[in-house]
Each structure stands twice: as structure tokens, then as C-alpha cells.
Amino acid sequence: MAGKCPEYISNLNDYLDGGVSPELCAEIQAHLGECRNCRIMVDTLKQTVKLCRDGVEEQLPQALEEKLTGLLRKHWEKKFGRK
Amino acid sequence: MSEKELLTKAKAGDFEAFLSLVDAHKGKVYAMVRRLTQNKQDAEDIMQDTLLKAIDKIDQFRGDSSFGTWLYTIALNFARGRFAQKSQADLKPIEEYLPGLTDSGSHNHEQSALFDWRDPHKQLETEQLKKIIDEAINELPYKYREAFILRYVEELSVKEVARLTKQSDASAKSRILRARLALRDRLAKTFEDEYGRKVS
Ligand SMILES: [Zn+2]
């Protein structure tokens, strides 16, 4: 299996980026079914992305919020004048 | 009120309308900037610069993209500027971060330990995993970290990554690939070091 893998790695990249034909996609999926190394490579990416995407929104720190409120208003009034 | 209506009001000088637009997107932009910088102070500075710049440029925003995308672009430019100035890591070739990668971009499986996510005996606590992954991402040279985050965390297309980072499509694609391989190797190495869980 290791012998065929280098050939698959470059295709795996396109596969992960969604840029392969349905035929190649099926072929790669078949390969992933039988090749543990390639499967681990794909799983690692998926897990990493999943954990990165968890809580993809983050609350601004309270102190920053407070600072920004005044700062932005001042900047706004400088641009548009006081309404 | 729709984004378009809010935008019209904001452009006419309505500060509350501007704040509503910002409120809808700032949490996501902040999260992206935090990931890119891996540093709270940098992230806060960039956030502030971004919103001030958004005020300066609001009349020029034509609404071709969504307001959120526009904010991302501004924030990204500030993050890039900051790292262009100070990141020594960017000067090192990525090969230092992934010894198994050859020039052609092909990859030698045998040189790195692999971590099998499906093995129930190797399940790590999520928080622990998150920390390991954050550290691995943080170690990437900036341009690779940026490519990875934009493509996979922000889910932009390769074309969009190229446009935002002012690269050719081919070079954006290559950065994404290299970032991914470097991360994989980095993670494999961590698992090997810390958990003695080399497989294969
Ligand atoms: Zn394989």
C-alpha cells in the first residue's frame, strides 16, 4: 500500500479541496477504505478543522468593548459631525 | 432591518446603524484575528484598528461583498501588516516545520508518526486536543497559518484565499497544502513525544 500512496497524496489534496471528478473521488474513497495511512492523514485534517471551528465566534473582552464604544463614537463624530 | 438598509443609514451618518452592522460580525472577526495572531493584545489592537478604519472607509464600501467579508478583509490586512513587521518565523523555510515534505510537495509517510483518531484507546480530552492543535497552528509561519485558517476555519474557497492574500491561485493552493502537511506532522510529533503513541 505504501507504494501507491505517493500517487494518492497529490490527489488527496484536490480531493480535500473538493476539486476532483466523481470517478476519482470514488477511487480515492476506496483507497481510504483500505489504506490506514492516508485515512489518518485525512482524519487529522478533519479533526483539526472541527476543533478549530468550534466556537468560531468569540466574545470581545469586556474591557475592549467598553473602550471601543467611546472610541468609535468619537471617531464617528469626527467624520460625520455631531448629530 | 436588512443589512442594505442599515448600510444606507450608516453611510448617511447614523452611528447606531453602523453599530448594528458591526455587532452582527465582530464576534466572528475577533475569533479569526485571535487565531491568526494567537495573541490577545495583538488581536485587540487589530480589532480596534479595523473598526476605526471601517468608519473612515464606510462611504467607499459599495456593498459588493457582505459587510462581514469587508470587515474580514480589513482585519486581515492589519494582521498581515503586523506580522510582516515582526515575524521572524516567516523567514524560516516551512521545511523546518515539516521534515517529511519534499520539494515536489509529495510526502513521505514513513518519516512521521501517525495518530489514529479512530482508535478508542487514543481518545484525548477535547480541551487537551484543542490546546495541542492551537499550539501546532501557532507554530506555523504566518503565511501558512493564514492560508490554513482562511481555507478551513473560515471556509473560503482557494480562489478567495488567493484574492484576500494577494497570491496567485497556484501559490495559495500550495500554501494551503503545505500548511496542512506541516500541521499533520507537527501533531503527529506531539502525540509521539507526549503520549508515546506512534502507530504504523
Ligand atoms: Zn494510502
Tab-separated table of C-alpha atoms and ligand atoms in Angstrom:
chain	number	residue	atom	x	y	z
A	1	MET	CA	0.000	0.000	0.000
A	2	ALA	CA	2.838	2.403	0.808
A	3	GLY	CA	3.929	2.072	-2.813
A	4	LYS	CA	0.749	3.570	-4.183
A	5	CYS	CA	0.373	6.265	-1.581
A	6	PRO	CA	2.625	8.966	-3.053
A	7	GLU	CA	0.447	8.818	-6.116
A	8	TYR	CA	-2.625	9.325	-3.987
A	9	ILE	CA	-1.256	12.111	-1.836
A	10	SER	CA	-1.359	14.690	-4.609
A	11	ASN	CA	-4.869	13.604	-5.477
A	12	LEU	CA	-5.817	13.731	-1.824
A	13	ASN	CA	-5.102	17.436	-1.832
A	14	ASP	CA	-7.518	18.059	-4.652
A	15	TYR	CA	-9.940	15.670	-3.029
A	16	LEU	CA	-9.856	17.633	0.224
A	17	ASP	CA	-10.345	20.866	-1.668
A	18	GLY	CA	-13.304	19.401	-3.475
A	19	GLY	CA	-11.660	19.587	-6.866
A	20	VAL	CA	-11.746	16.028	-8.177
A	21	SER	CA	-14.056	14.300	-10.625
A	22	PRO	CA	-16.711	11.950	-9.202
A	23	GLU	CA	-14.749	8.978	-10.607
A	24	LEU	CA	-11.506	9.973	-8.917
A	25	CYS	CA	-13.437	10.808	-5.764
A	26	ALA	CA	-14.814	7.271	-5.659
A	27	GLU	CA	-11.366	5.843	-6.309
A	28	ILE	CA	-9.855	7.880	-3.502
A	29	GLN	CA	-12.617	6.877	-1.119
A	30	ALA	CA	-11.954	3.242	-1.951
A	31	HIS	CA	-8.269	3.796	-1.259
A	32	LEU	CA	-9.062	5.490	2.056
A	33	GLY	CA	-11.078	2.429	2.983
A	34	GLU	CA	-8.094	0.158	2.699
A	35	CYS	CA	-5.144	2.450	3.465
A	36	ARG	CA	-4.770	3.388	7.087
A	37	ASN	CA	-2.027	5.953	6.487
A	38	CYS	CA	-3.968	8.015	4.002
A	39	ARG	CA	-7.075	7.731	6.135
A	40	ILE	CA	-5.217	9.038	9.168
A	41	MET	CA	-3.969	11.942	7.119
A	42	VAL	CA	-7.499	12.879	6.109
A	43	ASP	CA	-8.863	12.311	9.620
A	44	THR	CA	-6.207	14.537	11.152
A	45	LEU	CA	-7.228	17.399	8.937
A	46	LYS	CA	-10.913	16.852	9.608
A	47	GLN	CA	-10.383	16.696	13.366
A	48	THR	CA	-8.182	19.767	13.332
A	49	VAL	CA	-10.705	21.744	11.343
A	50	LYS	CA	-13.561	20.571	13.528
A	51	LEU	CA	-11.815	21.658	16.712
A	52	CYS	CA	-10.780	24.957	15.127
A	53	ARG	CA	-14.315	25.690	14.049
A	54	ASP	CA	-15.820	25.005	17.442
A	55	GLY	CA	-16.731	28.319	18.973
A	56	VAL	CA	-15.802	30.146	15.815
A	57	GLU	CA	-17.415	33.237	17.262
A	58	GLU	CA	-15.732	34.785	20.245
A	59	GLN	CA	-16.981	37.497	22.558
A	60	LEU	CA	-14.820	40.589	22.693
A	61	PRO	CA	-13.319	41.142	26.132
A	62	GLN	CA	-15.474	43.428	28.271
A	63	ALA	CA	-12.694	45.997	28.693
A	64	LEU	CA	-12.228	46.228	24.927
A	65	GLU	CA	-15.976	46.631	24.371
A	66	GLU	CA	-16.073	49.495	26.820
A	67	LYS	CA	-13.059	51.172	25.289
A	68	LEU	CA	-14.406	50.745	21.757
A	69	THR	CA	-17.825	52.219	22.471
A	70	GLY	CA	-16.395	55.609	23.327
A	71	LEU	CA	-13.606	55.494	20.792
A	72	LEU	CA	-15.805	54.603	17.838
A	73	ARG	CA	-18.400	57.231	18.672
A	74	LYS	CA	-15.711	59.895	18.894
A	75	HIS	CA	-14.251	58.804	15.566
A	76	TRP	CA	-17.698	58.762	14.020
A	77	GLU	CA	-18.479	62.271	15.202
A	78	LYS	CA	-15.183	63.491	13.842
A	79	LYS	CA	-16.162	62.150	10.431
A	80	PHE	CA	-19.854	62.970	10.286
A	81	GLY	CA	-20.118	65.723	12.860
A	82	ARG	CA	-22.332	65.542	15.922
A	83	LYS	CA	-25.892	64.602	15.040
B	1	MET	CA	-33.799	45.929	9.188
B	2	SER	CA	-31.758	44.431	6.340
B	3	GLU	CA	-28.017	44.851	6.001
B	4	LYS	CA	-28.603	47.040	2.965
B	5	GLU	CA	-30.923	49.373	4.833
B	6	LEU	CA	-28.525	49.593	7.751
B	7	LEU	CA	-25.719	50.376	5.378
B	8	THR	CA	-27.633	53.190	3.704
B	9	LYS	CA	-28.357	54.689	7.108
B	10	ALA	CA	-24.769	54.293	8.271
B	11	LYS	CA	-23.441	55.987	5.170
B	12	ALA	CA	-25.775	58.868	5.884
B	13	GLY	CA	-24.139	59.243	9.285
B	14	ASP	CA	-26.310	57.072	11.526
B	15	PHE	CA	-23.922	55.736	14.162
B	16	GLU	CA	-26.436	53.300	15.653
B	17	ALA	CA	-26.900	51.695	12.242
B	18	PHE	CA	-23.138	51.302	11.943
B	19	LEU	CA	-23.009	49.704	15.389
B	20	SER	CA	-25.725	47.226	14.419
B	21	LEU	CA	-23.712	46.194	11.361
B	22	VAL	CA	-20.589	45.801	13.453
B	23	ASP	CA	-22.383	43.897	16.227
B	24	ALA	CA	-23.554	41.273	13.773
B	25	HIS	CA	-19.994	40.434	12.702
B	26	LYS	CA	-17.477	41.487	15.308
B	27	GLY	CA	-17.516	38.189	17.249
B	28	LYS	CA	-16.517	36.237	14.177
B	29	VAL	CA	-13.918	38.719	13.045
B	30	TYR	CA	-12.415	38.786	16.520
B	31	ALA	CA	-12.254	34.981	16.615
B	32	MET	CA	-10.432	34.932	13.279
B	33	VAL	CA	-7.978	37.592	14.376
B	34	ARG	CA	-7.338	35.732	17.631
B	35	ARG	CA	-6.499	32.598	15.661
B	36	LEU	CA	-4.278	34.455	13.253
B	37	THR	CA	-2.346	36.315	15.904
B	38	GLN	CA	-2.558	33.792	18.756
B	39	ASN	CA	-2.107	36.781	20.961
B	40	LYS	CA	-4.772	38.651	22.897
B	41	GLN	CA	-3.157	42.075	22.815
B	42	ASP	CA	-2.450	41.931	19.076
B	43	ALA	CA	-5.997	40.766	18.462
B	44	GLU	CA	-7.460	43.639	20.465
B	45	ASP	CA	-5.287	46.214	18.693
B	46	ILE	CA	-6.201	44.838	15.285
B	47	MET	CA	-9.890	44.811	16.196
B	48	GLN	CA	-9.722	48.456	17.198
B	49	ASP	CA	-7.781	49.461	14.078
B	50	THR	CA	-10.231	47.528	11.920
B	51	LEU	CA	-13.318	49.244	13.267
B	52	LEU	CA	-11.769	52.713	13.098
B	53	LYS	CA	-10.756	52.034	9.519
B	54	ALA	CA	-14.268	50.817	8.755
B	55	ILE	CA	-15.573	54.205	9.883
B	56	ASP	CA	-13.026	56.008	7.712
B	57	LYS	CA	-13.902	53.973	4.663
B	58	ILE	CA	-17.621	53.400	5.085
B	59	ASP	CA	-18.527	55.763	2.220
B	60	GLN	CA	-16.292	53.794	-0.117
B	61	PHE	CA	-17.827	50.432	0.731
B	62	ARG	CA	-20.077	49.660	-2.203
B	63	GLY	CA	-21.654	46.518	-0.856
B	64	ASP	CA	-20.234	44.161	-3.488
B	65	SER	CA	-19.373	41.773	-0.692
B	66	SER	CA	-21.217	41.448	2.593
B	67	PHE	CA	-20.314	43.820	5.377
B	68	GLY	CA	-18.811	40.891	7.285
B	69	THR	CA	-16.486	39.955	4.430
B	70	TRP	CA	-15.453	43.566	4.149
B	71	LEU	CA	-14.551	43.654	7.854
B	72	TYR	CA	-12.610	40.388	7.491
B	73	THR	CA	-10.600	41.897	4.653
B	74	ILE	CA	-9.696	44.988	6.648
B	75	ALA	CA	-8.763	42.911	9.706
B	76	LEU	CA	-6.709	40.527	7.608
B	77	ASN	CA	-4.736	43.399	6.131
B	78	PHE	CA	-3.925	44.708	9.586
B	79	ALA	CA	-2.894	41.246	10.752
B	80	ARG	CA	-0.650	40.797	7.726
B	81	GLY	CA	0.914	44.191	8.210
B	82	ARG	CA	1.689	43.428	11.807
B	83	PHE	CA	3.293	40.097	11.019
B	84	ALA	CA	5.235	41.421	8.055
B	85	GLN	CA	6.953	43.710	10.521
B	86	LYS	CA	7.679	41.404	13.341
B	87	SER	CA	7.502	37.757	12.433
B	88	GLN	CA	10.876	36.105	12.351
B	89	ALA	CA	9.191	32.759	11.908
B	90	ASP	CA	8.162	33.791	8.405
B	91	LEU	CA	11.784	33.897	7.353
B	92	LYS	CA	12.349	30.237	8.103
B	93	PRO	CA	11.501	27.813	5.349
B	94	ILE	CA	8.462	25.691	6.070
B	95	GLU	CA	10.635	22.599	5.654
B	96	GLU	CA	11.825	23.246	9.192
B	97	TYR	CA	8.318	22.575	10.330
B	98	LEU	CA	7.788	19.504	8.231
B	99	PRO	CA	10.877	17.421	7.648
B	100	GLY	CA	8.931	14.839	5.672
B	101	LEU	CA	7.919	17.175	2.851
B	102	THR	CA	9.928	17.013	-0.328
B	103	ASP	CA	10.328	19.812	-2.873
B	104	SER	CA	7.748	18.342	-5.149
B	105	GLY	CA	5.196	18.593	-2.367
B	106	SER	CA	4.894	14.854	-2.102
B	107	HIS	CA	5.111	13.413	1.319
B	108	ASN	CA	6.861	10.541	2.906
B	109	HIS	CA	4.549	8.709	5.257
B	110	GLU	CA	7.298	6.755	6.913
B	111	GLN	CA	9.103	9.724	8.385
B	112	SER	CA	6.396	10.841	10.701
B	113	ALA	CA	4.414	9.098	13.360
B	114	LEU	CA	0.721	8.948	12.708
B	115	PHE	CA	-2.094	9.343	15.134
B	116	ASP	CA	-5.153	7.228	14.543
B	117	TRP	CA	-8.202	9.244	15.568
B	118	ARG	CA	-10.433	6.217	15.384
B	119	ASP	CA	-8.592	4.213	17.954
B	120	PRO	CA	-10.707	4.449	21.115
B	121	HIS	CA	-7.665	3.907	23.301
B	122	LYS	CA	-6.143	7.034	21.899
B	123	GLN	CA	-9.004	9.396	22.555
B	124	LEU	CA	-7.785	12.535	24.194
B	125	GLU	CA	-9.904	15.012	26.081
B	126	THR	CA	-11.266	17.634	23.702
B	127	GLU	CA	-9.804	20.516	25.675
B	128	GLN	CA	-6.402	18.869	25.656
B	129	LEU	CA	-6.652	18.263	21.918
B	130	LYS	CA	-7.697	21.841	21.286
B	131	LYS	CA	-4.672	23.083	23.150
B	132	ILE	CA	-2.350	20.823	21.184
B	133	ILE	CA	-3.876	21.914	17.898
B	134	ASP	CA	-3.758	25.592	18.825
B	135	GLU	CA	-0.094	25.254	19.631
B	136	ALA	CA	0.613	23.442	16.384
B	137	ILE	CA	-1.169	26.157	14.392
B	138	ASN	CA	0.645	28.840	16.333
B	139	GLU	CA	3.984	27.348	15.347
B	140	LEU	CA	3.282	27.656	11.627
B	141	PRO	CA	4.920	30.590	9.851
B	142	TYR	CA	2.305	33.306	9.484
B	143	LYS	CA	1.561	32.942	5.792
B	144	TYR	CA	0.816	29.247	6.175
B	145	ARG	CA	-1.269	29.747	9.280
B	146	GLU	CA	-3.228	32.397	7.430
B	147	ALA	CA	-3.798	30.137	4.425
B	148	PHE	CA	-4.957	27.268	6.616
B	149	ILE	CA	-7.335	29.355	8.726
B	150	LEU	CA	-8.904	31.136	5.784
B	151	ARG	CA	-9.420	27.917	3.853
B	152	TYR	CA	-10.600	25.582	6.573
B	153	VAL	CA	-11.760	27.638	9.526
B	154	GLU	CA	-13.332	30.455	7.537
B	155	GLU	CA	-14.191	28.015	4.754
B	156	LEU	CA	-13.160	30.299	1.929
B	157	SER	CA	-12.513	28.817	-1.484
B	158	VAL	CA	-8.938	28.546	-2.745
B	159	LYS	CA	-9.732	31.412	-5.135
B	160	GLU	CA	-10.938	33.620	-2.297
B	161	VAL	CA	-7.879	32.810	-0.219
B	162	ALA	CA	-5.736	33.793	-3.196
B	163	ARG	CA	-7.584	37.053	-3.651
B	164	LEU	CA	-7.529	38.006	0.026
B	165	THR	CA	-3.850	37.197	0.454
B	166	LYS	CA	-2.882	38.703	-2.897
B	167	GLN	CA	-1.433	35.453	-4.230
B	168	SER	CA	-1.857	33.535	-7.436
B	169	ASP	CA	-4.299	30.630	-7.179
B	170	ALA	CA	-1.435	28.161	-7.531
B	171	SER	CA	0.584	29.720	-4.779
B	172	ALA	CA	-2.417	29.926	-2.433
B	173	LYS	CA	-3.088	26.273	-3.111
B	174	SER	CA	0.492	25.368	-2.378
B	175	ARG	CA	0.428	27.294	0.908
B	176	ILE	CA	-2.754	25.538	1.979
B	177	LEU	CA	-1.242	22.164	1.157
B	178	ARG	CA	1.981	22.858	2.965
B	179	ALA	CA	0.200	24.241	5.991
B	180	ARG	CA	-1.901	21.124	6.165
B	181	LEU	CA	1.045	18.777	5.898
B	182	ALA	CA	3.077	20.768	8.393
B	183	LEU	CA	0.202	20.631	10.853
B	184	ARG	CA	-0.233	16.944	10.387
B	185	ASP	CA	3.444	16.304	11.022
B	186	ARG	CA	3.517	18.680	13.940
B	187	LEU	CA	0.549	16.970	15.544
B	188	ALA	CA	1.962	13.527	14.883
B	189	LYS	CA	5.203	14.558	16.523
B	190	THR	CA	3.405	15.939	19.561
B	191	PHE	CA	1.457	12.751	20.009
B	192	GLU	CA	4.621	10.748	19.687
B	193	ASP	CA	6.507	12.911	22.177
B	194	GLU	CA	3.816	13.309	24.755
B	195	TYR	CA	1.906	10.125	24.557
B	196	GLY	CA	4.311	7.638	23.090
B	197	ARG	CA	1.620	6.687	20.634
B	198	LYS	CA	3.470	6.105	17.462
B	199	VAL	CA	1.496	3.897	15.129
B	200	SER	CA	2.273	2.121	11.869
C	1	ZN	ZN	-2.511	5.426	1.051
